[in-house]
PDB file of N, CA and C in Angstrom:
ATOM      1  N   MET A 685     -22.266  -2.917  14.656  1.00 35.00           N
ATOM      2  CA  MET A 685     -20.703  -2.916  14.698  1.00 35.00           C
ATOM      3  C   MET A 685     -21.018  -4.285  13.005  1.00 35.00           C
ATOM      4  N   ARG A 686     -19.961  -4.129  12.607  1.00 42.00           N
ATOM      5  CA  ARG A 686     -20.027  -5.228  10.811  1.00 42.00           C
ATOM      6  C   ARG A 686     -19.916  -6.431  10.649  1.00 42.00           C
ATOM      7  N   THR A 687     -20.067  -6.975  10.358  1.00 42.00           N
ATOM      8  CA  THR A 687     -20.463  -8.622  10.940  1.00 42.00           C
ATOM      9  C   THR A 687     -19.136  -9.613   9.779  1.00 42.00           C
ATOM     10  N   GLU A 688     -19.561  -8.783   8.686  1.00 49.00           N
ATOM     11  CA  GLU A 688     -19.470  -8.912   7.077  1.00 49.00           C
ATOM     12  C   GLU A 688     -18.503  -7.768   6.324  1.00 49.00           C
ATOM     13  N   LEU A 689     -17.875  -7.314   6.624  1.00 45.00           N
ATOM     14  CA  LEU A 689     -16.145  -6.997   5.467  1.00 45.00           C
ATOM     15  C   LEU A 689     -16.250  -7.423   4.157  1.00 45.00           C
ATOM     16  N   GLN A 690     -16.591  -6.604   3.185  1.00 49.00           N
ATOM     17  CA  GLN A 690     -16.545  -6.595   1.770  1.00 49.00           C
ATOM     18  C   GLN A 690     -16.303  -5.460   2.056  1.00 49.00           C
ATOM     19  N   ALA A 691     -15.475  -5.215   0.870  1.00 50.00           N
ATOM     20  CA  ALA A 691     -15.221  -3.824   0.092  1.00 50.00           C
ATOM     21  C   ALA A 691     -14.775  -3.762  -1.319  1.00 50.00           C
ATOM     22  N   ARG A 692     -14.016  -3.397  -1.254  1.00 50.00           N
ATOM     23  CA  ARG A 692     -13.208  -3.203  -2.964  1.00 50.00           C
ATOM     24  C   ARG A 692     -13.159  -0.918  -3.308  1.00 50.00           C
ATOM     25  N   VAL A 693     -11.921  -0.834  -4.113  1.00 49.00           N
ATOM     26  CA  VAL A 693     -12.329   0.032  -4.064  1.00 49.00           C
ATOM     27  C   VAL A 693     -11.340   0.568  -4.737  1.00 49.00           C
ATOM     28  N   SER A 694     -11.403   1.524  -5.742  1.00 49.00           N
ATOM     29  CA  SER A 694     -10.973   1.456  -6.925  1.00 49.00           C
ATOM     30  C   SER A 694     -10.476   3.284  -7.473  1.00 49.00           C
ATOM     31  N   MET A 695      -8.979   3.144  -7.530  1.00 48.00           N
ATOM     32  CA  MET A 695      -8.384   4.439  -8.072  1.00 48.00           C
ATOM     33  C   MET A 695      -7.035   4.450  -8.698  1.00 48.00           C
ATOM     34  N   TRP A 696      -6.617   5.198  -8.486  1.00 48.00           N
ATOM     35  CA  TRP A 696      -6.337   6.304  -9.799  1.00 48.00           C
ATOM     36  C   TRP A 696      -4.780   6.844  -9.073  1.00 48.00           C
ATOM     37  N   ILE A 697      -3.454   6.557  -9.522  1.00 57.00           N
ATOM     38  CA  ILE A 697      -2.465   6.611  -9.305  1.00 57.00           C
ATOM     39  C   ILE A 697      -0.559   6.348 -10.269  1.00 57.00           C
ATOM     40  N   ASN A 698      -1.446   6.745 -11.545  1.00 65.00           N
ATOM     41  CA  ASN A 698      -0.636   6.872 -12.825  1.00 65.00           C
ATOM     42  C   ASN A 698      -0.906   5.087 -12.982  1.00 65.00           C
ATOM     43  N   ALA A 699      -1.553   4.703 -12.110  1.00 75.00           N
ATOM     44  CA  ALA A 699      -2.393   3.649 -13.025  1.00 75.00           C
ATOM     45  C   ALA A 699      -3.667   3.087 -12.045  1.00 75.00           C
ATOM     46  N   SER A 700      -4.076   2.202 -12.224  1.00 81.00           N
ATOM     47  CA  SER A 700      -5.301   1.913 -11.323  1.00 81.00           C
ATOM     48  C   SER A 700      -4.893   0.734 -10.675  1.00 81.00           C
ATOM     49  N   LEU A 701      -5.093   1.024  -9.221  1.00 82.00           N
ATOM     50  CA  LEU A 701      -4.567   0.407  -8.211  1.00 82.00           C
ATOM     51  C   LEU A 701      -6.592   0.394  -6.928  1.00 82.00           C
ATOM     52  N   ASP A 702      -6.289  -2.055  -6.973  1.00 84.00           N
ATOM     53  CA  ASP A 702      -7.241  -2.144  -6.158  1.00 84.00           C
ATOM     54  C   ASP A 702      -7.496  -2.072  -5.317  1.00 84.00           C
ATOM     55  N   VAL A 703      -7.966  -1.985  -3.949  1.00 84.00           N
ATOM     56  CA  VAL A 703      -8.089  -2.204  -2.525  1.00 84.00           C
ATOM     57  C   VAL A 703      -9.064  -3.234  -2.016  1.00 84.00           C
ATOM     58  N   GLU A 704      -9.398  -3.988  -2.139  1.00 87.00           N
ATOM     59  CA  GLU A 704     -10.052  -5.772  -1.440  1.00 87.00           C
ATOM     60  C   GLU A 704      -9.741  -5.386   0.613  1.00 87.00           C
ATOM     61  N   LEU A 705     -10.521  -5.477   0.723  1.00 88.00           N
ATOM     62  CA  LEU A 705     -10.724  -5.847   2.278  1.00 88.00           C
ATOM     63  C   LEU A 705     -12.009  -7.357   2.142  1.00 88.00           C
ATOM     64  N   ALA A 706     -11.482  -8.139   2.731  1.00 89.00           N
ATOM     65  CA  ALA A 706     -12.825 -10.085   3.009  1.00 89.00           C
ATOM     66  C   ALA A 706     -11.761  -9.790   4.636  1.00 89.00           C
ATOM     67  N   PRO A 707     -13.250 -10.759   5.041  1.00 92.00           N
ATOM     68  CA  PRO A 707     -12.724 -11.819   5.644  1.00 92.00           C
ATOM     69  C   PRO A 707     -12.634 -13.050   6.546  1.00 92.00           C
ATOM     70  N   LEU A 708     -11.545 -12.816   7.134  1.00 94.00           N
ATOM     71  CA  LEU A 708     -10.268 -14.292   7.421  1.00 94.00           C
ATOM     72  C   LEU A 708     -10.131 -14.428   8.211  1.00 94.00           C
ATOM     73  N   ASP A 709     -10.173 -14.601   8.791  1.00 95.00           N
ATOM     74  CA  ASP A 709      -9.844 -16.707   9.630  1.00 95.00           C
ATOM     75  C   ASP A 709     -10.398 -14.993  10.935  1.00 95.00           C
ATOM     76  N   GLY A 710     -11.837 -14.594  11.373  1.00 92.00           N
ATOM     77  CA  GLY A 710     -11.586 -13.765  12.353  1.00 92.00           C
ATOM     78  C   GLY A 710     -11.391 -12.373  11.806  1.00 92.00           C
ATOM     79  N   GLY A 711     -10.400 -12.296  11.171  1.00 90.00           N
ATOM     80  CA  GLY A 711      -9.438 -10.210  10.983  1.00 90.00           C
ATOM     81  C   GLY A 711      -9.580  -9.988   9.287  1.00 90.00           C
ATOM     82  N   THR A 712      -9.731  -9.123   8.302  1.00 88.00           N
ATOM     83  CA  THR A 712      -9.565  -8.725   7.979  1.00 88.00           C
ATOM     84  C   THR A 712      -8.394  -9.159   6.884  1.00 88.00           C
ATOM     85  N   SER A 713      -8.745  -9.571   5.081  1.00 90.00           N
ATOM     86  CA  SER A 713      -7.204  -9.782   4.263  1.00 90.00           C
ATOM     87  C   SER A 713      -7.524  -8.457   3.820  1.00 90.00           C
ATOM     88  N   LEU A 714      -6.264  -8.200   3.416  1.00 89.00           N
ATOM     89  CA  LEU A 714      -5.885  -6.633   2.660  1.00 89.00           C
ATOM     90  C   LEU A 714      -5.541  -7.704   1.243  1.00 89.00           C
ATOM     91  N   THR A 715      -6.127  -7.048  -0.223  1.00 90.00           N
ATOM     92  CA  THR A 715      -4.990  -7.331  -1.432  1.00 90.00           C
ATOM     93  C   THR A 715      -5.124  -6.159  -1.875  1.00 90.00           C
ATOM     94  N   LEU A 716      -4.128  -5.218  -2.424  1.00 88.00           N
ATOM     95  CA  LEU A 716      -3.693  -4.712  -3.504  1.00 88.00           C
ATOM     96  C   LEU A 716      -2.943  -5.400  -4.544  1.00 88.00           C
ATOM     97  N   THR A 717      -4.412  -4.148  -5.956  1.00 88.00           N
ATOM     98  CA  THR A 717      -3.433  -4.102  -6.913  1.00 88.00           C
ATOM     99  C   THR A 717      -3.399  -3.560  -7.711  1.00 88.00           C
ATOM    100  N   GLN A 718      -2.333  -3.955  -8.177  1.00 88.00           N
ATOM    101  CA  GLN A 718      -1.589  -1.932  -9.028  1.00 88.00           C
ATOM    102  C   GLN A 718      -2.008  -2.770 -10.199  1.00 88.00           C
ATOM    103  N   ARG A 719      -1.856  -2.063 -11.423  1.00 88.00           N
ATOM    104  CA  ARG A 719      -2.061  -1.614 -12.955  1.00 88.00           C
ATOM    105  C   ARG A 719      -2.254  -0.845 -13.261  1.00 88.00           C
ATOM    106  N   GLY A 720      -1.064  -1.345 -15.224  1.00 88.00           N
ATOM    107  CA  GLY A 720      -1.426  -0.199 -15.627  1.00 88.00           C
ATOM    108  C   GLY A 720      -0.090   0.769 -16.724  1.00 88.00           C
ATOM    109  N   PHE A 721       0.885   0.075 -15.386  1.00 89.00           N
ATOM    110  CA  PHE A 721       2.019   0.814 -15.848  1.00 89.00           C
ATOM    111  C   PHE A 721       2.329   0.969 -16.661  1.00 89.00           C
ATOM    112  N   VAL A 722       3.713   2.396 -16.704  1.00 88.00           N
ATOM    113  CA  VAL A 722       4.028   3.525 -18.082  1.00 88.00           C
ATOM    114  C   VAL A 722       5.161   3.383 -18.476  1.00 88.00           C
ATOM    115  N   GLY A 723       5.986   3.282 -20.297  1.00 90.00           N
ATOM    116  CA  GLY A 723       6.845   2.485 -19.451  1.00 90.00           C
ATOM    117  C   GLY A 723       6.738   1.876 -20.832  1.00 90.00           C
ATOM    118  N   SER A 724       8.254   0.675 -20.542  1.00 94.00           N
ATOM    119  CA  SER A 724       8.835   0.265 -21.240  1.00 94.00           C
ATOM    120  C   SER A 724       9.032  -0.841 -20.305  1.00 94.00           C
ATOM    121  N   GLU A 725       9.624  -1.215 -21.002  1.00 95.00           N
ATOM    122  CA  GLU A 725       9.008  -2.871 -19.624  1.00 95.00           C
ATOM    123  C   GLU A 725       9.902  -2.699 -17.886  1.00 95.00           C
ATOM    124  N   ARG A 726      11.526  -2.339 -18.518  1.00 96.00           N
ATOM    125  CA  ARG A 726      12.246  -1.684 -17.148  1.00 96.00           C
ATOM    126  C   ARG A 726      11.198  -0.495 -16.135  1.00 96.00           C
ATOM    127  N   GLU A 727      11.079   0.519 -17.560  1.00 91.00           N
ATOM    128  CA  GLU A 727      10.280   1.267 -16.249  1.00 91.00           C
ATOM    129  C   GLU A 727       9.035   0.738 -15.527  1.00 91.00           C
ATOM    130  N   GLN A 728       8.638  -0.622 -16.610  1.00 91.00           N
ATOM    131  CA  GLN A 728       6.862  -0.165 -16.113  1.00 91.00           C
ATOM    132  C   GLN A 728       7.065  -1.682 -14.595  1.00 91.00           C
ATOM    133  N   ALA A 729       8.452  -2.209 -14.694  1.00 93.00           N
ATOM    134  CA  ALA A 729       8.609  -3.355 -13.460  1.00 93.00           C
ATOM    135  C   ALA A 729       9.985  -2.824 -12.795  1.00 93.00           C
ATOM    136  N   ASP A 730      10.261  -1.042 -12.644  1.00 91.00           N
ATOM    137  CA  ASP A 730      10.461   0.051 -12.248  1.00 91.00           C
ATOM    138  C   ASP A 730       9.643   0.316 -10.447  1.00 91.00           C
ATOM    139  N   ALA A 731       8.517   0.840 -11.953  1.00 88.00           N
ATOM    140  CA  ALA A 731       7.963   0.962 -11.114  1.00 88.00           C
ATOM    141  C   ALA A 731       7.014   0.210 -10.002  1.00 88.00           C
ATOM    142  N   ALA A 732       6.526  -0.561 -10.518  1.00 90.00           N
ATOM    143  CA  ALA A 732       5.915  -1.957  -9.533  1.00 90.00           C
ATOM    144  C   ALA A 732       7.099  -2.306  -8.607  1.00 90.00           C
ATOM    145  N   ILE A 733       7.899  -2.713  -8.578  1.00 92.00           N
ATOM    146  CA  ILE A 733       8.944  -2.850  -7.128  1.00 92.00           C
ATOM    147  C   ILE A 733       8.764  -1.327  -5.985  1.00 92.00           C
ATOM    148  N   GLU A 734       9.208   0.054  -7.188  1.00 88.00           N
ATOM    149  CA  GLU A 734       8.892   0.635  -5.965  1.00 88.00           C
ATOM    150  C   GLU A 734       7.637   1.117  -5.226  1.00 88.00           C
ATOM    151  N   SER A 735       5.975   1.015  -5.805  1.00 87.00           N
ATOM    152  CA  SER A 735       5.420   0.354  -5.228  1.00 87.00           C
ATOM    153  C   SER A 735       5.033  -0.518  -4.506  1.00 87.00           C
ATOM    154  N   THR A 736       4.965  -1.703  -4.409  1.00 91.00           N
ATOM    155  CA  THR A 736       6.006  -2.604  -3.883  1.00 91.00           C
ATOM    156  C   THR A 736       6.164  -2.202  -2.052  1.00 91.00           C
ATOM    157  N   SER A 737       8.041  -1.936  -2.715  1.00 90.00           N
ATOM    158  CA  SER A 737       8.122  -1.163  -1.088  1.00 90.00           C
ATOM    159  C   SER A 737       8.030  -0.072  -1.078  1.00 90.00           C
ATOM    160  N   GLY A 738       7.147   0.573  -1.728  1.00 88.00           N
ATOM    161  CA  GLY A 738       6.693   2.168  -0.510  1.00 88.00           C
ATOM    162  C   GLY A 738       4.640   1.848   0.708  1.00 88.00           C
ATOM    163  N   PHE A 739       3.310   0.998  -0.603  1.00 90.00           N
ATOM    164  CA  PHE A 739       2.662  -0.308   0.139  1.00 90.00           C
ATOM    165  C   PHE A 739       3.275  -1.174   0.473  1.00 90.00           C
ATOM    166  N   THR A 740       4.856  -1.745   1.142  1.00 93.00           N
ATOM    167  CA  THR A 740       5.292  -2.511   2.697  1.00 93.00           C
ATOM    168  C   THR A 740       5.285  -1.319   3.760  1.00 93.00           C
ATOM    169  N   ILE A 741       6.123  -0.707   3.245  1.00 92.00           N
ATOM    170  CA  ILE A 741       6.505   0.746   4.263  1.00 92.00           C
ATOM    171  C   ILE A 741       5.202   1.464   5.191  1.00 92.00           C
ATOM    172  N   VAL A 742       3.950   1.673   4.462  1.00 90.00           N
ATOM    173  CA  VAL A 742       3.161   2.212   4.935  1.00 90.00           C
ATOM    174  C   VAL A 742       2.313   1.641   6.332  1.00 90.00           C
ATOM    175  N   LEU A 743       2.071   0.052   4.659  1.00 92.00           N
ATOM    176  CA  LEU A 743       2.017  -1.244   5.720  1.00 92.00           C
ATOM    177  C   LEU A 743       2.905  -2.320   7.027  1.00 92.00           C
ATOM    178  N   CYS A 744       3.958  -1.663   6.833  1.00 93.00           N
ATOM    179  CA  CYS A 744       3.889  -2.214   8.159  1.00 93.00           C
ATOM    180  C   CYS A 744       4.140  -1.385   9.313  1.00 93.00           C
ATOM    181  N   ASP A 745       4.031   0.218   8.871  1.00 92.00           N
ATOM    182  CA  ASP A 745       4.210   1.489   9.462  1.00 92.00           C
ATOM    183  C   ASP A 745       2.178   1.653  10.186  1.00 92.00           C
ATOM    184  N   LEU A 746       2.190   1.619   9.729  1.00 91.00           N
ATOM    185  CA  LEU A 746       0.032   1.226  10.082  1.00 91.00           C
ATOM    186  C   LEU A 746       0.719   0.041  10.949  1.00 91.00           C
ATOM    187  N   LYS A 747       0.705  -0.831  10.654  1.00 92.00           N
ATOM    188  CA  LYS A 747       0.815  -2.265  11.567  1.00 92.00           C
ATOM    189  C   LYS A 747       1.271  -1.509  12.965  1.00 92.00           C
ATOM    190  N   THR A 748       1.758  -0.952  13.094  1.00 94.00           N
ATOM    191  CA  THR A 748       2.807  -0.732  14.671  1.00 94.00           C
ATOM    192  C   THR A 748       1.626   0.140  15.435  1.00 94.00           C
ATOM    193  N   LEU A 749       0.811   1.209  13.944  1.00 92.00           N
ATOM    194  CA  LEU A 749       0.677   2.258  14.867  1.00 92.00           C
ATOM    195  C   LEU A 749      -0.479   1.346  14.989  1.00 92.00           C
ATOM    196  N   LEU A 750      -0.925   0.490  14.873  1.00 91.00           N
ATOM    197  CA  LEU A 750      -2.191  -0.490  15.658  1.00 91.00           C
ATOM    198  C   LEU A 750      -1.595  -1.271  16.541  1.00 91.00           C
ATOM    199  N   GLU A 751      -0.550  -1.624  16.770  1.00 94.00           N
ATOM    200  CA  GLU A 751      -0.153  -2.619  17.792  1.00 94.00           C
ATOM    201  C   GLU A 751      -0.350  -2.047  18.840  1.00 94.00           C
ATOM    202  N   THR A 752       1.038  -0.423  18.026  1.00 96.00           N
ATOM    203  CA  THR A 752       1.555   0.019  19.957  1.00 96.00           C
ATOM    204  C   THR A 752       0.861   1.324  20.534  1.00 96.00           C
ATOM    205  N   GLY A 753      -0.161   2.548  18.814  1.00 95.00           N
ATOM    206  CA  GLY A 753      -1.012   3.764  19.387  1.00 95.00           C
ATOM    207  C   GLY A 753       0.137   4.719  18.941  1.00 95.00           C
ATOM    208  N   ARG A 754       1.658   4.118  18.239  1.00 94.00           N
ATOM    209  CA  ARG A 754       2.813   5.415  18.000  1.00 94.00           C
ATOM    210  C   ARG A 754       2.916   4.621  16.765  1.00 94.00           C
ATOM    211  N   SER A 755       3.374   5.571  15.728  1.00 91.00           N
ATOM    212  CA  SER A 755       3.962   4.606  14.436  1.00 91.00           C
ATOM    213  C   SER A 755       5.919   5.405  14.647  1.00 91.00           C
ATOM    214  N   ALA A 756       6.523   3.750  13.479  1.00 91.00           N
ATOM    215  CA  ALA A 756       7.608   3.215  13.681  1.00 91.00           C
ATOM    216  C   ALA A 756       7.481   5.039  12.899  1.00 91.00           C
ATOM    217  N   GLY A 757       7.195   5.896  12.448  1.00 90.00           N
ATOM    218  CA  GLY A 757       8.013   6.616  12.028  1.00 90.00           C
ATOM    219  C   GLY A 757       8.334   6.732  10.029  1.00 90.00           C
ATOM    220  N   LEU A 758       7.949   5.215   9.670  1.00 88.00           N
ATOM    221  CA  LEU A 758       8.182   4.801   8.534  1.00 88.00           C
ATOM    222  C   LEU A 758       8.421   5.625   7.437  1.00 88.00           C
ATOM    223  N   THR A 759       6.970   5.597   7.311  1.00 85.00           N
ATOM    224  CA  THR A 759       6.854   6.317   5.957  1.00 85.00           C
ATOM    225  C   THR A 759       7.212   8.220   6.269  1.00 85.00           C
ATOM    226  N   LYS A 760       6.935   8.345   7.731  1.00 86.00           N
ATOM    227  CA  LYS A 760       8.116   9.416   6.914  1.00 86.00           C
ATOM    228  C   LYS A 760       9.434   9.627   7.028  1.00 86.00           C
ATOM    229  N   SER A 761      10.218   8.570   7.243  1.00 84.00           N
ATOM    230  CA  SER A 761      11.280   8.241   6.319  1.00 84.00           C
ATOM    231  C   SER A 761      11.639   8.076   5.257  1.00 84.00           C
ATOM    232  N   LYS A 762      10.474   7.892   4.598  1.00 80.00           N
ATOM    233  CA  LYS A 762      10.675   6.834   3.446  1.00 80.00           C
ATOM    234  C   LYS A 762      10.364   8.373   2.409  1.00 80.00           C
ATOM    235  N   ALA A 763       8.768   9.503   2.510  1.00 79.00           N
ATOM    236  CA  ALA A 763       8.717  10.220   1.547  1.00 79.00           C
ATOM    237  C   ALA A 763      10.145  11.380   2.318  1.00 79.00           C
ATOM    238  N   LYS A 764      11.114  12.004   3.797  1.00 83.00           N
ATOM    239  CA  LYS A 764      12.282  12.159   3.319  1.00 83.00           C
ATOM    240  C   LYS A 764      13.194  11.125   2.680  1.00 83.00           C
ATOM    241  N   LEU A 765      13.279  10.583   2.069  1.00 80.00           N
ATOM    242  CA  LEU A 765      14.843  10.176   1.227  1.00 80.00           C
ATOM    243  C   LEU A 765      13.977  10.103  -0.391  1.00 80.00           C
ATOM    244  N   ILE A 766      12.479  10.602  -0.618  1.00 75.00           N
ATOM    245  CA  ILE A 766      11.972  10.477  -1.900  1.00 75.00           C
ATOM    246  C   ILE A 766      12.237  11.991  -2.011  1.00 75.00           C
ATOM    247  N   SER A 767      11.751  13.193  -1.144  1.00 78.00           N
ATOM    248  CA  SER A 767      12.638  14.577  -0.667  1.00 78.00           C
ATOM    249  C   SER A 767      13.530  14.363  -1.396  1.00 78.00           C
ATOM    250  N   ALA A 768      14.445  14.145  -1.248  1.00 83.00           N
ATOM    251  CA  ALA A 768      16.100  14.740  -1.081  1.00 83.00           C
ATOM    252  C   ALA A 768      16.706  14.264  -2.863  1.00 83.00           C
ATOM    253  N   SER A 769      15.726  12.914  -2.884  1.00 78.00           N
ATOM    254  CA  SER A 769      16.218  12.057  -4.405  1.00 78.00           C
ATOM    255  C   SER A 769      15.915  13.548  -5.665  1.00 78.00           C
ATOM    256  N   LEU A 770      14.780  14.175  -5.070  1.00 72.00           N
ATOM    257  CA  LEU A 770      14.370  14.288  -5.986  1.00 72.00           C
ATOM    258  C   LEU A 770      14.935  16.097  -6.391  1.00 72.00           C
TER     259      LEU A 770
END
């Protein structure tokens, strides 16, 4: 068992995404930072808002899965909405 958790992962999804994990009060802190959105200021703001919404849904679904052993289906529902809008 690891007693010290510190990780940083960077990846690209239309912008740079930093994922940071750090110990916090016996648990783990997760920080997601996304940079480099392209387009006009309005397009960048819209992309940032949509990205925040997506991460929120995924993390809420993951929390439910970890606490109950079952997914709430939030990520699947959001994926269906995205597919329907294309």
